[in-house]
Each structure stands twice: as C-alpha cells, then as structure tokens.
PDB file of N, CA and C in Angstrom:
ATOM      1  N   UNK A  15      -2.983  -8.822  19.934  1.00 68.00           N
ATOM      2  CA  UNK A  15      -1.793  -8.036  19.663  1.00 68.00           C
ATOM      3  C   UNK A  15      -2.175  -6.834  18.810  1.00 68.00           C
ATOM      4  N   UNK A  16      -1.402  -5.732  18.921  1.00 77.00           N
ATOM      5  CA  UNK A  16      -1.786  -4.341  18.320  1.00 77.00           C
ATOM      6  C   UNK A  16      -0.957  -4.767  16.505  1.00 77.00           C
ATOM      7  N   UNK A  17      -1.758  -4.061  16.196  1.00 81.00           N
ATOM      8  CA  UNK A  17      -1.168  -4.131  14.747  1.00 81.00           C
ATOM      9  C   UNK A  17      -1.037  -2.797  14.373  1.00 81.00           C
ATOM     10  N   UNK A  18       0.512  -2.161  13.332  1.00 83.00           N
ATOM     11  CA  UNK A  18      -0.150  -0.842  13.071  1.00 83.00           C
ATOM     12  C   UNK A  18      -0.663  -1.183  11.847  1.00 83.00           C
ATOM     13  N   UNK A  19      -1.733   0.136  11.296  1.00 86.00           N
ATOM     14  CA  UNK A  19      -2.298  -0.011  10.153  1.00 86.00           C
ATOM     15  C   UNK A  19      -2.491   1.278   9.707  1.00 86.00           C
ATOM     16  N   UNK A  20      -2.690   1.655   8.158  1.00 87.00           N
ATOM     17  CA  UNK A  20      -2.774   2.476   7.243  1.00 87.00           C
ATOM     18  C   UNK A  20      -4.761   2.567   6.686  1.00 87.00           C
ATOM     19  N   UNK A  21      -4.925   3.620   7.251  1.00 86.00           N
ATOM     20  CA  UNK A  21      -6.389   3.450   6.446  1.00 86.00           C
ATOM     21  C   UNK A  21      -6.162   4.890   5.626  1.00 86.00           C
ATOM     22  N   UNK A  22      -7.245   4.535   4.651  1.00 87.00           N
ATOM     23  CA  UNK A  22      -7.985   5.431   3.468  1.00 87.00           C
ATOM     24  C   UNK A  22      -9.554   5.108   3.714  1.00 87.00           C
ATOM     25  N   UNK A  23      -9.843   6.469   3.884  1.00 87.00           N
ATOM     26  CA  UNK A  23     -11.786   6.241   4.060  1.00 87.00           C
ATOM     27  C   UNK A  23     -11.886   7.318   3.045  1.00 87.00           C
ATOM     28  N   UNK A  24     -12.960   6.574   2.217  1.00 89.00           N
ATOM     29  CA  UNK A  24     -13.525   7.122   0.936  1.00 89.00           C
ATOM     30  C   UNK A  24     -15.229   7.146   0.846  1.00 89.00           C
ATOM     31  N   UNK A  25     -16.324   7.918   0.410  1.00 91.00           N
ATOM     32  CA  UNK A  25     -17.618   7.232   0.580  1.00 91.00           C
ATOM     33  C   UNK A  25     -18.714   6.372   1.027  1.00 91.00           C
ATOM     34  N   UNK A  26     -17.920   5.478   1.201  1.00 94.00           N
ATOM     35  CA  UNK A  26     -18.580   4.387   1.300  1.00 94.00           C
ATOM     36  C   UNK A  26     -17.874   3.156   1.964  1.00 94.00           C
ATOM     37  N   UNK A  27     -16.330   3.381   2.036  1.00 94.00           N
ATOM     38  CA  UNK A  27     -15.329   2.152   2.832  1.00 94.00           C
ATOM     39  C   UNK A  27     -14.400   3.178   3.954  1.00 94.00           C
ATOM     40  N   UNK A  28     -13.998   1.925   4.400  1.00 91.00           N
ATOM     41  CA  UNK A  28     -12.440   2.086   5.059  1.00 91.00           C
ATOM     42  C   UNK A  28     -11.764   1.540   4.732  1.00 91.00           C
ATOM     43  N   UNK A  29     -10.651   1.119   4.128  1.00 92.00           N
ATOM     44  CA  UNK A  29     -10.187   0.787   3.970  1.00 92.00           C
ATOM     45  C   UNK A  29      -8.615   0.094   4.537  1.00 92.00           C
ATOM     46  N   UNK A  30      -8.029  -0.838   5.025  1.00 90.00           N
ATOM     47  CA  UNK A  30      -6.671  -0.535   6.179  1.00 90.00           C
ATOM     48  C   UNK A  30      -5.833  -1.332   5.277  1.00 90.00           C
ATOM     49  N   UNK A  31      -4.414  -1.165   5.742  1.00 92.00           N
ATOM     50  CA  UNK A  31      -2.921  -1.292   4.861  1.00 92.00           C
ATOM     51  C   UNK A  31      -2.398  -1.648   5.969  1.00 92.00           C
ATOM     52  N   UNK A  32      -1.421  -3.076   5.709  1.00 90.00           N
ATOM     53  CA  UNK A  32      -0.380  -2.938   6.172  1.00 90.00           C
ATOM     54  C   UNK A  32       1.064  -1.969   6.053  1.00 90.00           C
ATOM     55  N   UNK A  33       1.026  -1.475   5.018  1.00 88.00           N
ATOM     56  CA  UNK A  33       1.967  -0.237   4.899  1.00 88.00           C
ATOM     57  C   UNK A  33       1.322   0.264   4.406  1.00 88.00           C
ATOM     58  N   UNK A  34       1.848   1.775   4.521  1.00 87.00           N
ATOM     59  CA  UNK A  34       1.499   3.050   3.632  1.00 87.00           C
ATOM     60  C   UNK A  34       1.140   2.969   2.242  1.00 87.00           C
ATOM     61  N   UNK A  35       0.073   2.999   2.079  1.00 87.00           N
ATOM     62  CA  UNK A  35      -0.018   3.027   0.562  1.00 87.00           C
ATOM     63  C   UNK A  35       0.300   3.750  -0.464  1.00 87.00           C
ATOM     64  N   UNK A  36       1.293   3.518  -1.355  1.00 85.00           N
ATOM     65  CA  UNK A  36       1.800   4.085  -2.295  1.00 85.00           C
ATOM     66  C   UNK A  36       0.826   4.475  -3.453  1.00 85.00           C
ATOM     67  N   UNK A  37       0.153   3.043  -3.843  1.00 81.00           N
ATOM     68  CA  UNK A  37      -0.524   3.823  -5.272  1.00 81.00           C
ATOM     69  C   UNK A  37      -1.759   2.869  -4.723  1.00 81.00           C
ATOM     70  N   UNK A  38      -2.272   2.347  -6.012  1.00 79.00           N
ATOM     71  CA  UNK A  38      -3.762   1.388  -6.121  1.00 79.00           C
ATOM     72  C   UNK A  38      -3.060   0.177  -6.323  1.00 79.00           C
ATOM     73  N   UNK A  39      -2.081   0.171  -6.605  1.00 81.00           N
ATOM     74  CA  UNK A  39      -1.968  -1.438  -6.360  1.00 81.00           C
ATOM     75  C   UNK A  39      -1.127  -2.050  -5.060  1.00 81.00           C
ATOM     76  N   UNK A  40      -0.834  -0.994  -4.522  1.00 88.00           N
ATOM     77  CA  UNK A  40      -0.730  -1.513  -2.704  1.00 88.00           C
ATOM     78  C   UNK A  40      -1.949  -2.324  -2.331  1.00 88.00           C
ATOM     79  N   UNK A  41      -1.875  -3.397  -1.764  1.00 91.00           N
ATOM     80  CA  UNK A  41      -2.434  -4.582  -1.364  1.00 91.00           C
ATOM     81  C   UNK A  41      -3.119  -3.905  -0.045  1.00 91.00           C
ATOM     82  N   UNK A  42      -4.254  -4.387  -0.148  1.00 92.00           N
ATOM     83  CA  UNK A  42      -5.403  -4.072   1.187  1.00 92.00           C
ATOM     84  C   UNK A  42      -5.220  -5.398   1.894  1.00 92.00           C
ATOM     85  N   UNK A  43      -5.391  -4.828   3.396  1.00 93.00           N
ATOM     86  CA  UNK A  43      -5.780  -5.684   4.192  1.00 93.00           C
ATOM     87  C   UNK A  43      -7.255  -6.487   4.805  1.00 93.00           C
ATOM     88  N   UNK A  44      -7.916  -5.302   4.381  1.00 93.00           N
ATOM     89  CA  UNK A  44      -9.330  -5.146   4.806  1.00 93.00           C
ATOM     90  C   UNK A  44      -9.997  -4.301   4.677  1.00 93.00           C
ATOM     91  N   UNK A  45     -11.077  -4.201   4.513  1.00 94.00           N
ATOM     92  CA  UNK A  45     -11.976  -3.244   4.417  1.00 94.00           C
ATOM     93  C   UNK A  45     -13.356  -2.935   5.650  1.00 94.00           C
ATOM     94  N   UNK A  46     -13.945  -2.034   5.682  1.00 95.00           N
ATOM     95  CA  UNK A  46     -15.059  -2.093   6.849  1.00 95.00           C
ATOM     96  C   UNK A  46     -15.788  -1.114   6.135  1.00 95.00           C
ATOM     97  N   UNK A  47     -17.245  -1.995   5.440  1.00 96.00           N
ATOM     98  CA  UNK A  47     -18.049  -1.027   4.396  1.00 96.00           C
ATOM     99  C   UNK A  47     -19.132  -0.133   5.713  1.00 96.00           C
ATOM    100  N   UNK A  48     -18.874   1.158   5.076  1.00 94.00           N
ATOM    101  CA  UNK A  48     -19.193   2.084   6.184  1.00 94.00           C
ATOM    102  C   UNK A  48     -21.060   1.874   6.414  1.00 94.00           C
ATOM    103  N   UNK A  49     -21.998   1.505   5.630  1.00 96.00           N
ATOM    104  CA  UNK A  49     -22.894   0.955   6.136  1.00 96.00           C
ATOM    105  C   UNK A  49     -23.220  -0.207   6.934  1.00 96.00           C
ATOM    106  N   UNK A  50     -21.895  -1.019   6.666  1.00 96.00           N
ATOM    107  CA  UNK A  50     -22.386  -2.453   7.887  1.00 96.00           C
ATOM    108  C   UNK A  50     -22.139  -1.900   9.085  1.00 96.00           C
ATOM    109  N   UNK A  51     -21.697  -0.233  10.083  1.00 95.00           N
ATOM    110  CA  UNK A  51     -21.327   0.366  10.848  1.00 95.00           C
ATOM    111  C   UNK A  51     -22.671   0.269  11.931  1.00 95.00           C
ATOM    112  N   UNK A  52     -22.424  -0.763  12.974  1.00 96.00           N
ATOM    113  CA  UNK A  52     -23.822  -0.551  13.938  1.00 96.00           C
ATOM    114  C   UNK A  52     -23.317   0.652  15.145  1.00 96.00           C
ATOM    115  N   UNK A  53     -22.442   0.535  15.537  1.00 93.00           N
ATOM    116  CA  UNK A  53     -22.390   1.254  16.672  1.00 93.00           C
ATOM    117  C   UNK A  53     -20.445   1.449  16.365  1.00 93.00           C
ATOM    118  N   UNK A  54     -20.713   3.357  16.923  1.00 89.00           N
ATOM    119  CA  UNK A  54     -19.043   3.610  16.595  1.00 89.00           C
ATOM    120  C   UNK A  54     -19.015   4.694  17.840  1.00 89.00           C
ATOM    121  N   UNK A  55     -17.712   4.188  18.794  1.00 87.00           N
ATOM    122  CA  UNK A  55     -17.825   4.557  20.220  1.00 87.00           C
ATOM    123  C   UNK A  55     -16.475   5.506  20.167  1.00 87.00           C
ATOM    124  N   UNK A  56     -16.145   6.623  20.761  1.00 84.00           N
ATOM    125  CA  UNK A  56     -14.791   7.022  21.202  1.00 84.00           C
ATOM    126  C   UNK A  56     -14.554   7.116  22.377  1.00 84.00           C
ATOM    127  N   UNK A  57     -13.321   6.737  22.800  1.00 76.00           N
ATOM    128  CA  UNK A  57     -13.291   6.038  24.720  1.00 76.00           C
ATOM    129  C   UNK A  57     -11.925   6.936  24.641  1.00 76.00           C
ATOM    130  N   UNK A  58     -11.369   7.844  25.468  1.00 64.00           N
ATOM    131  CA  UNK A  58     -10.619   8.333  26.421  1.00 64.00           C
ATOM    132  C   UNK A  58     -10.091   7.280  27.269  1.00 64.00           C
ATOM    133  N   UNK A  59     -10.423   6.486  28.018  1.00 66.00           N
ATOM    134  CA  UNK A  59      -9.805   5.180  29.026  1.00 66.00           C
ATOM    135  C   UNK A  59      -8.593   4.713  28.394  1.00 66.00           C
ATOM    136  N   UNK A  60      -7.860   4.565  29.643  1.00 62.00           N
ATOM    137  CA  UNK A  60      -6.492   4.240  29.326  1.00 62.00           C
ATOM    138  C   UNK A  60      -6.998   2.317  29.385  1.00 62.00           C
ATOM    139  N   UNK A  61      -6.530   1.947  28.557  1.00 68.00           N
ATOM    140  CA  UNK A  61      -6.430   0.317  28.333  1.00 68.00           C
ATOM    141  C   UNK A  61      -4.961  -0.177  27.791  1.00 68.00           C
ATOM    142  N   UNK A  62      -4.165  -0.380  26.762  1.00 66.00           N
ATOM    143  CA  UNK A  62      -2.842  -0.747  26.521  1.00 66.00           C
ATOM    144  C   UNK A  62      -2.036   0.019  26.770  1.00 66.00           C
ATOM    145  N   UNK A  63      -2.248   0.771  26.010  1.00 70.00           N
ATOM    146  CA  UNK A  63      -1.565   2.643  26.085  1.00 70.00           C
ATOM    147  C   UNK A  63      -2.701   3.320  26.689  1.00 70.00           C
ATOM    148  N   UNK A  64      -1.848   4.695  27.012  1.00 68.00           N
ATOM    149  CA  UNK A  64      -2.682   5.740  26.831  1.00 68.00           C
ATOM    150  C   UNK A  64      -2.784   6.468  25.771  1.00 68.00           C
ATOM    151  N   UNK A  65      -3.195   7.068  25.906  1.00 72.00           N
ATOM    152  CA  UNK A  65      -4.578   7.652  24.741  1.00 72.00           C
ATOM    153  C   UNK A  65      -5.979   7.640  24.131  1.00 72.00           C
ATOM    154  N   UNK A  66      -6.514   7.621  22.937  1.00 80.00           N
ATOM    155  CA  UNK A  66      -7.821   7.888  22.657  1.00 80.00           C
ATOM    156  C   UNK A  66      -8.050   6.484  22.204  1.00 80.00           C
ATOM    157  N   UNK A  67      -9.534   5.527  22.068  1.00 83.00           N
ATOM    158  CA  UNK A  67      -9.635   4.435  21.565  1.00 83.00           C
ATOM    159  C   UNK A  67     -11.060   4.927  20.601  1.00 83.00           C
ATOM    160  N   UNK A  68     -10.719   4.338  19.562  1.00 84.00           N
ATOM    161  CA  UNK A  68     -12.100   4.187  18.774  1.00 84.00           C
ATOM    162  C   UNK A  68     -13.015   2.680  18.538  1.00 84.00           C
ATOM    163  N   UNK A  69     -14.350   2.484  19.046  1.00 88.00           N
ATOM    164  CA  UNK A  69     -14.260   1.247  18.620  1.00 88.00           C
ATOM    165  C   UNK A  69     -15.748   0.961  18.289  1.00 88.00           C
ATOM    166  N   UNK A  70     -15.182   0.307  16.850  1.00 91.00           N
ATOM    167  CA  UNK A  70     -16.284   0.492  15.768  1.00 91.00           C
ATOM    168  C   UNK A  70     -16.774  -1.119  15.984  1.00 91.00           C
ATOM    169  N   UNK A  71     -18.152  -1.360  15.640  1.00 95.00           N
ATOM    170  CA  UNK A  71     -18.551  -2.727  15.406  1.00 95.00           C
ATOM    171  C   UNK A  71     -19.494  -2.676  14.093  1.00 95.00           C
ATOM    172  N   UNK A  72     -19.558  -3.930  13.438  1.00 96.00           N
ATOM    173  CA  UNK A  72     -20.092  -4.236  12.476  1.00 96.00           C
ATOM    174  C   UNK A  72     -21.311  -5.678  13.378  1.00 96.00           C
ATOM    175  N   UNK A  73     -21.536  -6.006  11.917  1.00 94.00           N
ATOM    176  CA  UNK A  73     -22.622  -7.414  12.508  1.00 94.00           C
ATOM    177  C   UNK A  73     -21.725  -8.343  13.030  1.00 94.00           C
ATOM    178  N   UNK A  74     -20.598  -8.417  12.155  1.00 94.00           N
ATOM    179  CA  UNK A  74     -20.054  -9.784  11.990  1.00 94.00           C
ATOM    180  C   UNK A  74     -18.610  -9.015  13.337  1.00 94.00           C
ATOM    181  N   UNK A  75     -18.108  -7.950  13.615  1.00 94.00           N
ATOM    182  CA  UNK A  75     -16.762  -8.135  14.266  1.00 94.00           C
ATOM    183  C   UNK A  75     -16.723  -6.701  14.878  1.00 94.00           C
ATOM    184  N   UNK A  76     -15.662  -6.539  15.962  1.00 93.00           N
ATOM    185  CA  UNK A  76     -15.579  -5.360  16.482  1.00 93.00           C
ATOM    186  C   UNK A  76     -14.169  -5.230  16.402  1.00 93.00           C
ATOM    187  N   UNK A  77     -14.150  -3.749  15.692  1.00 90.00           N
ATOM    188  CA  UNK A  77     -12.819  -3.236  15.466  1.00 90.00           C
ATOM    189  C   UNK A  77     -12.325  -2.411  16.688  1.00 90.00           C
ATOM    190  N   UNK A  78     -10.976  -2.071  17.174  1.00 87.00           N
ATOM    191  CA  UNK A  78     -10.647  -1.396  18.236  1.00 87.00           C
ATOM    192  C   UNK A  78      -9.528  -0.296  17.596  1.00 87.00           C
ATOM    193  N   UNK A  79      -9.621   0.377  17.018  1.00 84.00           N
ATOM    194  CA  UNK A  79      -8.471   1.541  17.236  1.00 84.00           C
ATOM    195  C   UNK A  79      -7.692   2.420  18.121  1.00 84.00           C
ATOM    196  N   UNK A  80      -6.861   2.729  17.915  1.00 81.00           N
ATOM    197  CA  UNK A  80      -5.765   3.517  18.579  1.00 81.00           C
ATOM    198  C   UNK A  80      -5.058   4.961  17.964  1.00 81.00           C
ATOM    199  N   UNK A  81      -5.426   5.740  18.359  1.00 77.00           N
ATOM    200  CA  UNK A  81      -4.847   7.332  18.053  1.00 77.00           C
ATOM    201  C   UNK A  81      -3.513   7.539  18.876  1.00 77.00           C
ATOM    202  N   UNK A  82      -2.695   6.755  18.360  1.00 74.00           N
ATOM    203  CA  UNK A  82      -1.690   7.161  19.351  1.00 74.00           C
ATOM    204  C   UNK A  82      -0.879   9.005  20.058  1.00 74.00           C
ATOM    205  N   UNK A  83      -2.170   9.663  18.585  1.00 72.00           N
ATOM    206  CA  UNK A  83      -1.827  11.220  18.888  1.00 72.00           C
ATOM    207  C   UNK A  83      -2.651  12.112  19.789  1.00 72.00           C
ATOM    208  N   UNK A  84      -3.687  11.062  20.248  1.00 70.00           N
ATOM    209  CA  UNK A  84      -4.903  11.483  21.700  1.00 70.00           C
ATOM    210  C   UNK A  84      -6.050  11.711  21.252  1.00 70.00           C
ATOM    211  N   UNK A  85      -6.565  11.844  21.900  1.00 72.00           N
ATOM    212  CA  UNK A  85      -8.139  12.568  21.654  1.00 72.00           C
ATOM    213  C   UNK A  85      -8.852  13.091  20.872  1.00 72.00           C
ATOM    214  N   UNK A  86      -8.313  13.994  20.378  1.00 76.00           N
ATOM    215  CA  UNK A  86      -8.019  14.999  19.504  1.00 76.00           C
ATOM    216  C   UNK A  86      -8.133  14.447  18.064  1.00 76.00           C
ATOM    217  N   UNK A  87      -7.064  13.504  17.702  1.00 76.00           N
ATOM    218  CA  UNK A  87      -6.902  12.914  16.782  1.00 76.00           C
ATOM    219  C   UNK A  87      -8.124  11.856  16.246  1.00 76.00           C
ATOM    220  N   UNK A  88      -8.542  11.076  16.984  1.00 75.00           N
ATOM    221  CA  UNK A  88      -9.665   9.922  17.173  1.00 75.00           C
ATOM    222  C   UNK A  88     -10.356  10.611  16.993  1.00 75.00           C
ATOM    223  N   UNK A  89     -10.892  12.250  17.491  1.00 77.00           N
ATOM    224  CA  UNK A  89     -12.498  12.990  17.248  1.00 77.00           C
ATOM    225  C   UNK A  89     -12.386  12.792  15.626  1.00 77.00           C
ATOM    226  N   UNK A  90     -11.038  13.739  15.007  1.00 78.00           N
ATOM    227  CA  UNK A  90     -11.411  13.860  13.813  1.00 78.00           C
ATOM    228  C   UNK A  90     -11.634  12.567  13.275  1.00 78.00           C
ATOM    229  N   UNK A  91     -11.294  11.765  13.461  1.00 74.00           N
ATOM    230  CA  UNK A  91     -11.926  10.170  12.589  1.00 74.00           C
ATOM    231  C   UNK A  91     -13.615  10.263  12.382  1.00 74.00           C
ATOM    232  N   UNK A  92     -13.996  10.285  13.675  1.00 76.00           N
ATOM    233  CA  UNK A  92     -15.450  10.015  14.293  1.00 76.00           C
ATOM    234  C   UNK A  92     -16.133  10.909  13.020  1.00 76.00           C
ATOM    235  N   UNK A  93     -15.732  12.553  13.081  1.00 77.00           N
ATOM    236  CA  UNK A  93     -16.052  13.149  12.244  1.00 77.00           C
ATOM    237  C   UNK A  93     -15.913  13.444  11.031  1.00 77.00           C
ATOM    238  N   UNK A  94     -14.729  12.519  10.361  1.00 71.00           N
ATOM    239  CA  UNK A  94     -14.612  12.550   8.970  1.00 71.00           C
ATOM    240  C   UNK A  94     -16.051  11.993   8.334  1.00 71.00           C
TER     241      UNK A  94
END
C-alpha cells in the first residue's frame, strides 16, 4: 500500500514523516542514512500511478517513491 510521506534530507540522512513536520519534535518515521545508499534508480514507467518513480535500495531494504508532480520533480531529488 502507498503511504504518503514527509521527508527532510540533510547531510548525511533522509529522513520521512508521517505528517508535515512542524518543529524537531515531530516524530520520525524513519530514516535512510545516505551512505547505506547502494543503488538509486529514477523510472518514468507507469506502475500504480502515473508519473516519476524513484527507487532507492540500501543493504537491508528497497525503498520505492512517488513524485506525484512527474519527472521533473523526482530529477530534483536524485540531484539534491
């Protein structure tokens, strides 16, 4: 199932929210430390929706994102 989520990427994390984070003591959901990053893909293919997919893997799990604003949107991730 799709979940939405709130990230903050800083140095060294990602960080994701179930809501918008207000301050520092908004509760994290998770994190994905940007060195455990083996392979980070951006896919165009329509799969649930359409639009852009990002999909990051670590050792341990593979994350799947969704830009629901296209292509466009998902590059700038890749390139933050």
């Amino acid at each position: 199932a799709w979940n939405k989520r709130f990230f903050v990427l800083d140095e060294t994390k990602l960080v994701y929210y179930e809501e918008k984070p207000t301050s520092v003591q908004t509760k994290e959901s998770g994190r994905i430390e940007l060195a455990q990053i083996s392979k980070c893909k951006l896919s165009g293919e329509a799969r649930v929706f359409s639009g852009a997919y990002l999909d990051v893997e670590t050792k341990d799990r593979k994350y799947t994102f969704y830009a629901e604003n296209g292509q466009e949107e998902a590059q700038g991730w890749v390139t933050a």
